[in-house]
mmCIF file of C-alpha atoms (C1' of nucleotides) in Angstrom:
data_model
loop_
_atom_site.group_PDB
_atom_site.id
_atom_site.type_symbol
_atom_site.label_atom_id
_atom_site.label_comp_id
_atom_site.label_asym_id
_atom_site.label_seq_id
_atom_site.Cartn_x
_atom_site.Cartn_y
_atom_site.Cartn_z
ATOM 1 C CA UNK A 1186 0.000 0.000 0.000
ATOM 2 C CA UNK A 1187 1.082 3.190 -0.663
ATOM 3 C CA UNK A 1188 -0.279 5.201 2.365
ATOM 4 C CA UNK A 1189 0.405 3.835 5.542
ATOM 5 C CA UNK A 1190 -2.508 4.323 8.240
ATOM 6 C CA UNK A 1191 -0.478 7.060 10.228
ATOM 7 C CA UNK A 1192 -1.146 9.267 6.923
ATOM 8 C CA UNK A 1193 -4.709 9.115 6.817
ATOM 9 C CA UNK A 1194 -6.601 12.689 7.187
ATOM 10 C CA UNK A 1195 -8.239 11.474 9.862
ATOM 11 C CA UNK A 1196 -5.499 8.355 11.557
ATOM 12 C CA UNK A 1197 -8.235 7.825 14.556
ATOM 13 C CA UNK A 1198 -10.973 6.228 11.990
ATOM 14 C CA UNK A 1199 -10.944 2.252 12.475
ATOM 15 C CA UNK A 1200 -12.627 2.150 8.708
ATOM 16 C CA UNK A 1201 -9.138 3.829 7.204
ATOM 17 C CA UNK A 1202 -7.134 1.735 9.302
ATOM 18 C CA UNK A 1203 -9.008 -1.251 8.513
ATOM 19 C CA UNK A 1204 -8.949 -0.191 4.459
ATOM 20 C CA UNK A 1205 -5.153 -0.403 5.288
ATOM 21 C CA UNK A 1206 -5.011 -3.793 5.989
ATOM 22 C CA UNK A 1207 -7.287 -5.670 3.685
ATOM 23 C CA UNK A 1208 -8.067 -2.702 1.047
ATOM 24 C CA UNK A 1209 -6.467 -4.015 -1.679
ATOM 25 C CA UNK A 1210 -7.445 -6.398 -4.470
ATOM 26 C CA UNK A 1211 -6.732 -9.513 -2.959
ATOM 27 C CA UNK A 1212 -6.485 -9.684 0.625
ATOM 28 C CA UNK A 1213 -10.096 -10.226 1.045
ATOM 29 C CA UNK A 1214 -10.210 -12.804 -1.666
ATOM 30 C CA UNK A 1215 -7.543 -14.457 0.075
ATOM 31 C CA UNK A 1216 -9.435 -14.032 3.450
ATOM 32 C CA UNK A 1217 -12.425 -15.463 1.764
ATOM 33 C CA UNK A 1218 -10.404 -19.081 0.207
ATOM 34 C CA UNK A 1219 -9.424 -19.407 3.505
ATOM 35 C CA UNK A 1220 -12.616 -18.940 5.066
ATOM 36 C CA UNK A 1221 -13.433 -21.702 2.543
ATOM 37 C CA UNK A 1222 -10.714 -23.874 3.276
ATOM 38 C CA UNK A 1223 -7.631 -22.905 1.467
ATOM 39 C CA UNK A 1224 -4.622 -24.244 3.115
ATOM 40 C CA UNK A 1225 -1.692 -24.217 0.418
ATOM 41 C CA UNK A 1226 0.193 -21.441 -1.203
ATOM 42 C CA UNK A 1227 -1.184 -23.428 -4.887
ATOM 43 C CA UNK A 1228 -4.357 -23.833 -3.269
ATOM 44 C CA UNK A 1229 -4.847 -20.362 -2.445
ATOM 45 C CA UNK A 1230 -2.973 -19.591 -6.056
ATOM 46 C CA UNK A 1231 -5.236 -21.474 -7.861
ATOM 47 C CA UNK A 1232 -8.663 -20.246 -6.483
ATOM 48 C CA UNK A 1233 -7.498 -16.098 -6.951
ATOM 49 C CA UNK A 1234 -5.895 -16.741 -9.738
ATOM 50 C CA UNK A 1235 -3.412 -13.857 -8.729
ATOM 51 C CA UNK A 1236 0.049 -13.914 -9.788
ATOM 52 C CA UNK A 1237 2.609 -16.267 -7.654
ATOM 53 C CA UNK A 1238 4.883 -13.339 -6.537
ATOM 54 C CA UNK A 1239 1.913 -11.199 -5.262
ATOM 55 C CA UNK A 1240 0.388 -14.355 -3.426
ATOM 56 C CA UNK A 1241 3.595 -14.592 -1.677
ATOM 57 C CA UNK A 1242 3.760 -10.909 -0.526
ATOM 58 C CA UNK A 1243 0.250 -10.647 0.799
ATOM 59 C CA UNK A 1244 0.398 -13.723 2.163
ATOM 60 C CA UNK A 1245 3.278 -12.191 3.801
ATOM 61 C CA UNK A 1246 1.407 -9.452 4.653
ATOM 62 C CA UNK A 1247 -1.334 -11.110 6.130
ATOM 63 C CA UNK A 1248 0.979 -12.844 8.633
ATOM 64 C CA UNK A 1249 2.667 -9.712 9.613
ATOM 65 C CA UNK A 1250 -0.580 -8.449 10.475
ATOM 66 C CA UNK A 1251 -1.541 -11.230 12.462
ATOM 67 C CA UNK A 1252 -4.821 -12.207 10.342
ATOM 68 C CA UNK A 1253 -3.086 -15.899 9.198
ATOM 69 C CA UNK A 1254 -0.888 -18.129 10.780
ATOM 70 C CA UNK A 1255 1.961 -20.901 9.050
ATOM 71 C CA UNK A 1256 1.523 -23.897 11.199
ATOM 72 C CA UNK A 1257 2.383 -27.153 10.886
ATOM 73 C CA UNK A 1258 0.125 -29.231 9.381
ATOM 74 C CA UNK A 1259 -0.837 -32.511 11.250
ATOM 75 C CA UNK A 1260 -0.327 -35.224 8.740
ATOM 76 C CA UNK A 1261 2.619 -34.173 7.116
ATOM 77 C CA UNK A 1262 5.305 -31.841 8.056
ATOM 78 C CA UNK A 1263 4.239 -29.558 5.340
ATOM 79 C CA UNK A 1264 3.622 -25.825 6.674
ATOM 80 C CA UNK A 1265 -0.307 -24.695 5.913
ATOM 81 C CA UNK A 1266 -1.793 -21.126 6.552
ATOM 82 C CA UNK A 1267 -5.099 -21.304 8.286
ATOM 83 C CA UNK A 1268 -6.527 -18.102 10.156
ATOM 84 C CA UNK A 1269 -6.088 -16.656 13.492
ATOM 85 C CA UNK A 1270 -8.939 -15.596 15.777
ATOM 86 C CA UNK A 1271 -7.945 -12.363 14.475
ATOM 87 C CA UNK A 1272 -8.664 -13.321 10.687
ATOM 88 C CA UNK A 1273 -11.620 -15.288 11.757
ATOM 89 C CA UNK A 1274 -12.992 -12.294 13.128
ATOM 90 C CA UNK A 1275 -13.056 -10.872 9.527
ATOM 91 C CA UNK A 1276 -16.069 -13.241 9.134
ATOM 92 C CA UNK A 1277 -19.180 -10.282 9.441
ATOM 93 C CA UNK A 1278 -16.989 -7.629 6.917
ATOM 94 C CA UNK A 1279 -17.077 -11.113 4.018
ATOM 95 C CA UNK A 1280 -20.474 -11.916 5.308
ATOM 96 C CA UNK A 1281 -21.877 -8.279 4.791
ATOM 97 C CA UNK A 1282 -19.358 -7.527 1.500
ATOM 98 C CA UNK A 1283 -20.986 -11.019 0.283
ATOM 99 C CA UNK A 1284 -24.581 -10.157 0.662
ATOM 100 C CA UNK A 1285 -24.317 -7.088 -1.092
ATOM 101 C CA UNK A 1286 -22.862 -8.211 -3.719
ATOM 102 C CA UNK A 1287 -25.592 -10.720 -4.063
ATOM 103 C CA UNK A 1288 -28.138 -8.277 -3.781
ATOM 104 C CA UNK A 1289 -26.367 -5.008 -6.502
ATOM 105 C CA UNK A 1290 -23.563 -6.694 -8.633
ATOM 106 C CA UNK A 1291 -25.435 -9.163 -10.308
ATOM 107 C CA UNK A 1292 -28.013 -9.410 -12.775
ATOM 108 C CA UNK A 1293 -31.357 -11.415 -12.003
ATOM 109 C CA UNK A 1294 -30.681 -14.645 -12.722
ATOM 110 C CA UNK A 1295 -27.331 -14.929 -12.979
ATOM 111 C CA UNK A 1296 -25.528 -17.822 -11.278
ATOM 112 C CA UNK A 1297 -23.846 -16.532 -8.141
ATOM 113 C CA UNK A 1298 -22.802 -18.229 -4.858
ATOM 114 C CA UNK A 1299 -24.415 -18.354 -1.950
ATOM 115 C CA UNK A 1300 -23.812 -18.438 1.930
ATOM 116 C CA UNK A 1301 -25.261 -22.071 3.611
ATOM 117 C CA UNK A 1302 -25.562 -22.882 7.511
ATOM 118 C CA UNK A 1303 -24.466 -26.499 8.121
ATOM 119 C CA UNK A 1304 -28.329 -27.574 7.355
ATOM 120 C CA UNK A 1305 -28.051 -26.007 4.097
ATOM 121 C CA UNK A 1306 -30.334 -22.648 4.634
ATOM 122 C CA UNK A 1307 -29.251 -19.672 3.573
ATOM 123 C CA UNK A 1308 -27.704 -17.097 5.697
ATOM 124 C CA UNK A 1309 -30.233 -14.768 6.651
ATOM 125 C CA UNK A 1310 -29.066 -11.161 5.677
ATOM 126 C CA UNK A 1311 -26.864 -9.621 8.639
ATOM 127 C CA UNK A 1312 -28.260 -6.214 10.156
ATOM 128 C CA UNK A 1313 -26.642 -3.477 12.740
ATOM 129 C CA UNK A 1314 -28.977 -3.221 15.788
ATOM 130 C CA UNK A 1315 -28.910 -1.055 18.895
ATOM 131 C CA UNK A 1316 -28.890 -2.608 22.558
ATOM 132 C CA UNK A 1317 -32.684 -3.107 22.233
ATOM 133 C CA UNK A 1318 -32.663 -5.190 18.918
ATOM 134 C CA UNK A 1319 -33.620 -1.641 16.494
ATOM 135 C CA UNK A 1320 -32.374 -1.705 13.353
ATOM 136 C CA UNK A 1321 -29.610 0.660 12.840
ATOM 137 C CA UNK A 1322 -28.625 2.626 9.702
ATOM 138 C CA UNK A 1323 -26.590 5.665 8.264
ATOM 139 C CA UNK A 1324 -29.077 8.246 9.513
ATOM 140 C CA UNK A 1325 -29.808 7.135 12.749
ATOM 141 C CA UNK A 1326 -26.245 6.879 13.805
ATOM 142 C CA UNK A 1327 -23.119 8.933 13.869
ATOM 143 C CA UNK A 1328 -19.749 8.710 14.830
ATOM 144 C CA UNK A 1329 -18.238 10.605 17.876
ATOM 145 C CA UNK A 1330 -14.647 10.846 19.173
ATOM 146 C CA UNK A 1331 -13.178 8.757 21.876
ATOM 147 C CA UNK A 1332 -10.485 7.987 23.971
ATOM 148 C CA UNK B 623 -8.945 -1.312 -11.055
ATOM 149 C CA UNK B 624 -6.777 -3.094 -13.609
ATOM 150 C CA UNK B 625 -8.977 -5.877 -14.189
ATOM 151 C CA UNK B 626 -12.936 -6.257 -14.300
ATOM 152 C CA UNK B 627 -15.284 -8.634 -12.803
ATOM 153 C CA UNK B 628 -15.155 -10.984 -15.490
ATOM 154 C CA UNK B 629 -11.343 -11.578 -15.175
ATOM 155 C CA UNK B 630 -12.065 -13.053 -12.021
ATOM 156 C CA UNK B 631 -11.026 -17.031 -11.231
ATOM 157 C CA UNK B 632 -14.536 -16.776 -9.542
ATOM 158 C CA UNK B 633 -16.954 -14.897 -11.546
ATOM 159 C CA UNK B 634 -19.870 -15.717 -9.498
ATOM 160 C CA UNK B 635 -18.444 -14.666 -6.172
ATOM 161 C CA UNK B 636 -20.668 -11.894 -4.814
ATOM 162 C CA UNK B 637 -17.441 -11.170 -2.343
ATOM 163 C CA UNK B 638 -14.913 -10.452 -5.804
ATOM 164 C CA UNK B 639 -18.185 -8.499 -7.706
ATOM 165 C CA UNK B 640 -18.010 -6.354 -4.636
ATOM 166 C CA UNK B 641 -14.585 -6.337 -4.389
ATOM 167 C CA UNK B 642 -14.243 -5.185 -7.771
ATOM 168 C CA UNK B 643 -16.218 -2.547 -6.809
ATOM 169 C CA UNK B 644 -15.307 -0.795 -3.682
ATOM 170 C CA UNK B 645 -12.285 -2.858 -3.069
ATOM 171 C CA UNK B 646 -9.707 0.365 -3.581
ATOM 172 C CA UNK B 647 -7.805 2.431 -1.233
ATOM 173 C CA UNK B 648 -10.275 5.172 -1.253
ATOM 174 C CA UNK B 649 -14.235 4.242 -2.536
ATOM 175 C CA UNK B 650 -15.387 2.708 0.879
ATOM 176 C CA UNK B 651 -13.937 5.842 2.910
ATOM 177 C CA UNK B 652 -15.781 8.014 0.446
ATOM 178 C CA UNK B 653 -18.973 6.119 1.225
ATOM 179 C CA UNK B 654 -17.807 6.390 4.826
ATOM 180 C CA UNK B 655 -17.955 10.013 4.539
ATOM 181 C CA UNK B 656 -20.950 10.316 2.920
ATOM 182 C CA UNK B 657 -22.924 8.486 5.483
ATOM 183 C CA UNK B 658 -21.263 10.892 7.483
ATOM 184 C CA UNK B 659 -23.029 14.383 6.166
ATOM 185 C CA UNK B 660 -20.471 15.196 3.359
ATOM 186 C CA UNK B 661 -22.251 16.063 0.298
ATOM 187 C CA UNK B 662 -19.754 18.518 -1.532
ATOM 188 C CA UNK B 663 -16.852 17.766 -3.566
ATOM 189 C CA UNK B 664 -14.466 20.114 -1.674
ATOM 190 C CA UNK B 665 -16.115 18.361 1.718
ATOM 191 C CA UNK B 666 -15.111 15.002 0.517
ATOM 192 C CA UNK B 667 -11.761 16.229 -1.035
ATOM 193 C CA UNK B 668 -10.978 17.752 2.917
ATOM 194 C CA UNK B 669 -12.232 14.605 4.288
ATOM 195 C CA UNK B 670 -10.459 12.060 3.027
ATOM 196 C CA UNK B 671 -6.996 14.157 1.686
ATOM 197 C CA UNK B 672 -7.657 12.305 -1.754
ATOM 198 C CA UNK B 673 -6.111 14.106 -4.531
ATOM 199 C CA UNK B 674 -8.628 16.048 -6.421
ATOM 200 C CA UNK B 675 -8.196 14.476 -9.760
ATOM 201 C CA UNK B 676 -8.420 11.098 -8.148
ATOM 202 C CA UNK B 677 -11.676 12.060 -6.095
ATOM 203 C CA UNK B 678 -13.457 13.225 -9.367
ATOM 204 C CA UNK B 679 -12.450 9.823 -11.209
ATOM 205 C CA UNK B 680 -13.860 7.936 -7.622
ATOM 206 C CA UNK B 681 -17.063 9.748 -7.462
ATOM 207 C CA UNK B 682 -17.421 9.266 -11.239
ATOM 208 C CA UNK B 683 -17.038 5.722 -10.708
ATOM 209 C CA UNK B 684 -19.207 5.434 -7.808
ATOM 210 C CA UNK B 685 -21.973 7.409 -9.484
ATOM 211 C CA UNK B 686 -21.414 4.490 -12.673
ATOM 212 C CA UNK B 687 -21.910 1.796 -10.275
ATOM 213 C CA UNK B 688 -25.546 3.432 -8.689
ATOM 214 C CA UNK B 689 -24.136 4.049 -5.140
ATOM 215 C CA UNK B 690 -24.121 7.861 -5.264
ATOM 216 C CA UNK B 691 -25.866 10.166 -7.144
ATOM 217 C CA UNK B 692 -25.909 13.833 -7.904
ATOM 218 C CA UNK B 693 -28.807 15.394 -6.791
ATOM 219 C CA UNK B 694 -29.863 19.523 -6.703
ATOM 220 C CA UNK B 695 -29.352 21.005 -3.253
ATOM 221 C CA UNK B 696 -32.729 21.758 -1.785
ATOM 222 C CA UNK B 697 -31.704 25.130 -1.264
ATOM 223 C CA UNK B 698 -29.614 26.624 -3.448
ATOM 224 C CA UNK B 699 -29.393 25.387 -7.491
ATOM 225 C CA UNK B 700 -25.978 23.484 -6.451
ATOM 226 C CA UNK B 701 -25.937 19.780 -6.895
ATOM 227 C CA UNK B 702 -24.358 17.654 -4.990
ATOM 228 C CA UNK B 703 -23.153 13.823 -3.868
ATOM 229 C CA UNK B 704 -25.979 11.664 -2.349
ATOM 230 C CA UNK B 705 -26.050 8.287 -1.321
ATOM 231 C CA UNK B 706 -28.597 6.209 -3.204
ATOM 232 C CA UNK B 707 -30.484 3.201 -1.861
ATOM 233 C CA UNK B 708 -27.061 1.207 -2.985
ATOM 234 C CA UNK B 709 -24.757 3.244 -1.590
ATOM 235 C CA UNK B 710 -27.092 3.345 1.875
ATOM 236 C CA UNK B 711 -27.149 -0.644 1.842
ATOM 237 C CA UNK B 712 -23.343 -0.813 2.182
ATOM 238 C CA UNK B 713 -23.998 0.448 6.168
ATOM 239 C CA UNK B 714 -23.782 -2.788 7.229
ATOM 240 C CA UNK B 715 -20.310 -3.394 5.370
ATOM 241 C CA UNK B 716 -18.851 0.219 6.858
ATOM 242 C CA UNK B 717 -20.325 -1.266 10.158
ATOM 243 C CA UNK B 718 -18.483 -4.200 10.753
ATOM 244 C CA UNK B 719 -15.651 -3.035 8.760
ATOM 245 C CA UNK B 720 -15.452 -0.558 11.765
ATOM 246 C CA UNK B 721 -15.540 -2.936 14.384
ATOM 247 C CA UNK B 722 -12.648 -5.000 13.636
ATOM 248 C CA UNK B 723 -10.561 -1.551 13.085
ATOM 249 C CA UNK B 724 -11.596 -1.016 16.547
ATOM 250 C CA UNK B 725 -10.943 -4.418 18.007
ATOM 251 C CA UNK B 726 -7.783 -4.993 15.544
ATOM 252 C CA UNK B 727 -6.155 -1.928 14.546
ATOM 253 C CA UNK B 728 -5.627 0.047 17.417
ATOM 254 C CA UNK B 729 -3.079 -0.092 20.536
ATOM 255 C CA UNK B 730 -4.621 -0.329 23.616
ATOM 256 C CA UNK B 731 -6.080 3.389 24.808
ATOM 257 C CA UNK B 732 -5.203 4.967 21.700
ATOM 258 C CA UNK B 733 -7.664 7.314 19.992
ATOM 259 C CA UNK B 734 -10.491 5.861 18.277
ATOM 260 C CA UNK B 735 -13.656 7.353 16.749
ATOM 261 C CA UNK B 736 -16.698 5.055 17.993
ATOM 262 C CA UNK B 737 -20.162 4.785 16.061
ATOM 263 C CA UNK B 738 -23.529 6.023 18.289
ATOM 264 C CA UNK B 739 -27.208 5.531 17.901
ATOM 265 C CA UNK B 740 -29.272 8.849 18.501
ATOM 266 C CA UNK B 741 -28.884 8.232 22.100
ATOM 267 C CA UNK B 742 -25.177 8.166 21.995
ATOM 268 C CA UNK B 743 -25.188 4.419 23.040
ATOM 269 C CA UNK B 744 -22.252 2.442 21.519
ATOM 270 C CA UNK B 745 -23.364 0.100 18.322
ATOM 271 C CA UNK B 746 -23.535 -3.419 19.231
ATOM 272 C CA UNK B 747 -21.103 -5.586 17.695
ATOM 273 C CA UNK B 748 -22.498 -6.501 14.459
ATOM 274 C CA UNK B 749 -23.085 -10.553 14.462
ATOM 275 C CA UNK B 750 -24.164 -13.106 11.806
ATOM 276 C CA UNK B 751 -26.799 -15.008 12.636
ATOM 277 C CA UNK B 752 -28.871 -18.114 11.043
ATOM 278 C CA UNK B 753 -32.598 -17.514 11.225
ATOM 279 C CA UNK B 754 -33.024 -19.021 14.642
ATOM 280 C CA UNK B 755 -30.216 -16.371 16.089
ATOM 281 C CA UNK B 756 -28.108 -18.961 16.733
ATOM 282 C CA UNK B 757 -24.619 -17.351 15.767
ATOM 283 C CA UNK B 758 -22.453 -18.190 12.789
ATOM 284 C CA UNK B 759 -18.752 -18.223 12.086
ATOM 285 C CA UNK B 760 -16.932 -19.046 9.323
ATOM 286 C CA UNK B 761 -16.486 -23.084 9.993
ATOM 287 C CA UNK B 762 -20.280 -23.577 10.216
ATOM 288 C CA UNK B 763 -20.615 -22.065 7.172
ATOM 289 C CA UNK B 764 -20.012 -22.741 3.430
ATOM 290 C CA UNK B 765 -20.254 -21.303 -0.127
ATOM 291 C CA UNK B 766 -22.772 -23.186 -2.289
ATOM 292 C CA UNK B 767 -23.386 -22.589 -6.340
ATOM 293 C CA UNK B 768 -26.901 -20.818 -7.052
ATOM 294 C CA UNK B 769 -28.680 -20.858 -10.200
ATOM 295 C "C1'" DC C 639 4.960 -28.405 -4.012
ATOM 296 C "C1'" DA C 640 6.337 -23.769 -2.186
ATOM 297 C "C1'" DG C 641 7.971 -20.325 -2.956
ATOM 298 C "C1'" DT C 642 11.929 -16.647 -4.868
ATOM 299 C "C1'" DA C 643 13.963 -13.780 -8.512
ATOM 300 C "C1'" DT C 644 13.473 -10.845 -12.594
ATOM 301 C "C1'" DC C 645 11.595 -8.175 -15.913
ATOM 302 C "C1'" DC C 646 8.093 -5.295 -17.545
ATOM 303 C "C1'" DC C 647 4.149 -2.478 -17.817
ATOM 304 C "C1'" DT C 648 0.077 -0.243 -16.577
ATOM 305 C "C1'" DC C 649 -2.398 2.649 -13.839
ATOM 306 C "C1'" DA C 650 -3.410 4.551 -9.286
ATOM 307 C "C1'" DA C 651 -2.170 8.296 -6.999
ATOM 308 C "C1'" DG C 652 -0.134 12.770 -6.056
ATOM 309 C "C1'" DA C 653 0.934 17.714 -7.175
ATOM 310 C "C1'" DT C 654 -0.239 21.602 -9.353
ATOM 311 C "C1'" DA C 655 -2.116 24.758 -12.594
ATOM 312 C "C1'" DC C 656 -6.054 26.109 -14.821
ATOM 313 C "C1'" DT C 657 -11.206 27.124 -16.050
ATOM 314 C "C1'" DG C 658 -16.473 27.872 -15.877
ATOM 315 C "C1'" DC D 693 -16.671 26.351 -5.377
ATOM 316 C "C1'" DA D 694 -16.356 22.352 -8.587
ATOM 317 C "C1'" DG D 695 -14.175 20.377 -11.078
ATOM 318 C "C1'" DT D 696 -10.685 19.453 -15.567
ATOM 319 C "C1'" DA D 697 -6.017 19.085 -17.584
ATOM 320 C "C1'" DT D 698 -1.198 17.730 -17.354
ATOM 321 C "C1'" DC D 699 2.804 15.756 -15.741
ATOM 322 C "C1'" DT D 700 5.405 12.600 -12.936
ATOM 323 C "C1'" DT D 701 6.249 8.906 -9.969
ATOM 324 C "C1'" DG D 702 6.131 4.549 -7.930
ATOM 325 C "C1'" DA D 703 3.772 0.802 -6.452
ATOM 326 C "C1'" DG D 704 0.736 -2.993 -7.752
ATOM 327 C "C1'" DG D 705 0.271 -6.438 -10.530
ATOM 328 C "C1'" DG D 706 1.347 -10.012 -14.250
ATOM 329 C "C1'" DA D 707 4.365 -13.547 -16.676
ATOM 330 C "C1'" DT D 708 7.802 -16.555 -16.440
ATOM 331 C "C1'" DA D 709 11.950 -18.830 -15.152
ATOM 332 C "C1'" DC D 710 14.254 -20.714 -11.534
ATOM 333 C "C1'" DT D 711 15.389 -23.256 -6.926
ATOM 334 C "C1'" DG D 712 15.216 -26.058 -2.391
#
DNA sequence: CAGTATCCCTCAAGATACTG
DNA sequence: CAGTATCTTGAGGGATACTG
């Protein structure tokens, strides 16, 4: 990235700093595979498609950052990336990014993927609420300084 | 972006159509903003610290893809940048996005900006849920083809 | 299989000057 | 104020060959 997150206009917002970490073109996509099971560096090469020199740097990346691990694997002694708790936590921003998608970047009727709960239903479309279960939006929330 | 949604390896992911769409350094904080009050170019320009040739491609862009529009100022014959119904639906996104900024991408006491309802409460984390509320993560989950 | 090393090229991004 | 026009730079990305 070109920017670094102290050199945001405003370095306090968690949305810039989080645009710093995965707001690329592939670190999501990568998040995603291995959200999906993508272990290996051709596994993960294979399902982007992105070039093998890039993989390696986000990859890379990713690790610095703390949102994938290299651990052993435990059949062989061949070294897999899975995610941390901190990558795993990613899971509501690919959930939310997924559904929207679904719902404004395709055409009706055109095949897409979908989200499935281990019975097979689809995952209900994810919501902010308050405290008291209200739905939340743009306008009825607003962002205040702190700390 | 260098290469379209149909380059993908994927082209039915919802996740890389949405991707493809906001997934550069500056489109989601322009949305950010904009759900935020700013509505003029200059406000946007001061905002963010984009560079102004870069911000008119962006909103260009944006406006292409239905997420903003241009709309005449109720009170004077100015127009400016609105979110539409598109642009609105990616709260969620900016939401959770937000939340693991916050939980991720900040050193302990350092300043943060929070988001509020209209009573200044603290947004609830943001969770996915199947529809029975039980909560869902990313291994009792999976991606399944569609149409 | 899992990367590293090169080479190359495009375009995103920045800076600045200019115009209706 | 709201952009457009130009110029320059460098990083992001791609292709491919190579290595442990």
């Amino acid at each position: 990235m070109a920017r670094d997150a102290a050199s945001w206009t405003d370095p306090n917002c968690p949305v810039a700093r989080a645009v710093d970490v995965i707001g690329d073109r592939w670190s999501l996509l990568i998040v995603r595979d291995a959200m999906d099971g993508a272990r290996s560096f051709t596994d993960f090469q294979q399902r982007t498609g992105i070039a093998r020199n890039i993989l390696a740097d986000r990859l890379r990346k990713l690790v610095d950052h703390g949102l994938i691990a290299q651990v052993e694997a435990p059949s062989g002694k061949r070294r897999v990336y899975t995610l941390t708790a901190v990558g795993k936590d990613l899971f509501p921003v690919i959930v939310t990014l997924r559904q929207w998608g679904e719902r404004h970047a395709f055409e009706a009727g055109e095949t897409r993927s979908v989200l499935v709960d281990e019975h097979g239903a689809v995952v209900p479309q994810v919501v902010a609420v308050a405290a008291d279960g209200r739905p939340l939006t743009s306008e009825t929330t607003s962002v205040r300084k702190f700390g």
